[in-house]
mmCIF file of C-alpha atoms in Angstrom:
data_model
loop_
_atom_site.group_PDB
_atom_site.id
_atom_site.type_symbol
_atom_site.label_atom_id
_atom_site.label_comp_id
_atom_site.label_asym_id
_atom_site.label_seq_id
_atom_site.Cartn_x
_atom_site.Cartn_y
_atom_site.Cartn_z
ATOM 1 C CA MET K 893 2.502 -30.755 57.156
ATOM 2 C CA GLU K 894 3.153 -28.600 60.318
ATOM 3 C CA ILE K 895 2.759 -25.729 57.359
ATOM 4 C CA ILE K 896 -0.941 -27.136 57.693
ATOM 5 C CA PHE K 897 -1.171 -26.547 61.535
ATOM 6 C CA SER K 898 0.505 -23.964 61.957
ATOM 7 C CA ILE K 899 -1.419 -21.067 63.772
ATOM 8 C CA ASP K 900 -0.957 -18.096 60.957
ATOM 9 C CA PHE K 901 -2.044 -20.351 58.118
ATOM 10 C CA ILE K 902 -5.483 -21.544 60.360
ATOM 11 C CA THR K 903 -5.883 -17.600 60.545
ATOM 12 C CA GLY K 904 -4.938 -16.708 56.781
ATOM 13 C CA ILE K 905 -7.788 -19.671 56.006
ATOM 14 C CA VAL K 906 -10.239 -18.388 58.350
ATOM 15 C CA LEU K 907 -9.447 -14.149 57.435
ATOM 16 C CA ILE K 908 -10.345 -15.063 53.243
ATOM 17 C CA LEU K 909 -13.873 -16.731 54.856
ATOM 18 C CA ILE K 910 -14.860 -13.491 56.675
ATOM 19 C CA GLY K 911 -13.833 -11.025 53.266
ATOM 20 C CA ILE K 912 -15.387 -13.574 51.494
ATOM 21 C CA VAL K 913 -18.873 -13.974 53.615
ATOM 22 C CA LEU K 914 -18.686 -9.991 53.868
ATOM 23 C CA LEU K 915 -18.248 -9.464 50.220
ATOM 24 C CA TYR K 916 -21.836 -11.851 49.649
ATOM 25 C CA LEU K 917 -23.617 -9.995 51.969
ATOM 26 C CA PHE K 918 -22.404 -7.096 50.174
ATOM 27 C CA LYS K 919 -23.709 -8.028 46.539
ATOM 28 C CA GLN K 920 -26.505 -9.186 48.127
ATOM 29 C CA GLY K 921 -27.673 -5.477 49.381
ATOM 30 C CA ARG K 922 -26.721 -6.061 53.397
ATOM 31 C CA ASN K 923 -24.376 -3.428 53.634
ATOM 32 C CA LYS K 924 -25.202 -3.398 57.488
ATOM 33 C CA LEU K 925 -24.852 -5.619 60.149
ATOM 34 C CA ILE K 926 -25.730 -4.437 63.465
ATOM 35 C CA VAL K 927 -23.465 -6.135 65.817
ATOM 36 C CA GLN K 928 -25.694 -4.885 68.953
ATOM 37 C CA SER K 929 -28.911 -2.587 69.422
ATOM 38 C CA GLN K 930 -26.778 0.459 69.450
ATOM 39 C CA VAL K 931 -24.061 -0.511 67.215
ATOM 40 C CA ARG K 932 -24.007 -0.776 62.983
ATOM 41 C CA LEU K 933 -21.315 -1.478 60.418
ATOM 42 C CA THR K 934 -20.862 -0.280 56.981
ATOM 43 C CA ILE K 935 -19.403 -2.755 54.648
ATOM 44 C CA ARG K 936 -18.224 -2.228 51.703
ATOM 45 C CA SER K 937 -16.872 -3.890 49.539
ATOM 46 C CA SER K 938 -13.003 -3.462 49.842
ATOM 47 C CA THR K 939 -14.152 -4.903 53.300
ATOM 48 C CA GLY K 940 -14.310 -8.098 52.325
ATOM 49 C CA TYR K 941 -11.648 -7.518 49.935
ATOM 50 C CA PHE K 942 -9.427 -6.479 52.561
ATOM 51 C CA PHE K 943 -9.714 -9.287 55.011
ATOM 52 C CA ILE K 944 -9.285 -11.233 51.813
ATOM 53 C CA LEU K 945 -6.108 -9.521 51.234
ATOM 54 C CA LEU K 946 -5.206 -9.908 55.265
ATOM 55 C CA GLY K 947 -5.241 -13.408 54.892
ATOM 56 C CA PHE K 948 -3.545 -14.174 51.834
ATOM 57 C CA PHE K 949 -0.417 -12.474 52.846
ATOM 58 C CA ASP K 950 -0.918 -14.361 56.791
ATOM 59 C CA ILE K 951 -0.956 -17.910 54.509
ATOM 60 C CA VAL K 952 2.101 -16.057 52.833
ATOM 61 C CA ILE K 953 4.040 -15.343 55.943
ATOM 62 C CA ALA K 954 2.888 -18.498 57.390
ATOM 63 C CA ILE K 955 4.504 -20.884 54.564
ATOM 64 C CA ILE K 956 7.704 -18.387 54.072
ATOM 65 C CA SER K 957 8.064 -19.231 58.581
ATOM 66 C CA ASN K 958 8.343 -22.585 57.938
ATOM 67 C CA LEU K 959 10.174 -23.138 54.900
ATOM 68 C CA VAL K 960 13.025 -20.342 56.010
ATOM 69 C CA PRO K 961 15.045 -21.990 59.008
ATOM 70 C CA GLY K 962 15.898 -19.514 61.925
ATOM 71 C CA PHE K 963 12.394 -16.894 60.607
ATOM 72 C CA PRO K 964 12.263 -15.577 63.543
ATOM 73 C CA SER K 965 8.218 -15.429 65.299
ATOM 74 C CA TRP K 966 8.122 -11.244 65.749
ATOM 75 C CA VAL K 967 8.873 -10.608 61.834
ATOM 76 C CA ARG K 968 5.282 -12.466 60.913
ATOM 77 C CA ILE K 969 2.569 -9.000 62.070
ATOM 78 C CA PRO K 970 5.029 -6.372 60.647
ATOM 79 C CA LEU K 971 5.861 -7.939 57.464
ATOM 80 C CA THR K 972 2.057 -8.964 57.025
ATOM 81 C CA LEU K 973 0.887 -5.088 57.794
ATOM 82 C CA ILE K 974 3.063 -4.234 55.511
ATOM 83 C CA LEU K 975 2.835 -5.951 52.667
ATOM 84 C CA LEU K 976 -0.988 -4.656 52.800
ATOM 85 C CA VAL K 977 0.149 -1.387 53.178
ATOM 86 C CA LEU K 978 2.445 -1.781 49.536
ATOM 87 C CA VAL K 979 -0.207 -3.628 48.167
ATOM 88 C CA LEU K 980 -2.897 -0.515 49.252
ATOM 89 C CA ILE K 981 -0.933 2.056 47.840
ATOM 90 C CA VAL K 982 -0.592 0.201 44.519
ATOM 91 C CA ILE K 983 -4.855 -0.537 43.895
ATOM 92 C CA ARG K 984 -5.134 3.843 45.315
ATOM 93 C CA ASN K 985 -2.415 4.703 42.783
ATOM 94 C CA ARG K 986 -4.185 2.672 40.589
ATOM 95 C CA ASN K 987 -7.833 4.051 40.518
#
């Protein structure tokens, strides 16, 4: 029960939802977002997949940290980034 209310778990769900919204906007043809009057962000499909992967890894780290006793909290961010870099390397090598 404490996994569901973990801040990492909630952050992972939010990141996945942001990725889904970005993919939806890309599929609709809106690949430019105007954040302010002079700042434009270009959305690619890889941007949405990046957020979804980051959210998925955040959820996995939250589950692992709650199941393993004595799991240090400072390991969460580097472990998430290492997993993400490994997946991106594998995806890049496939293409």
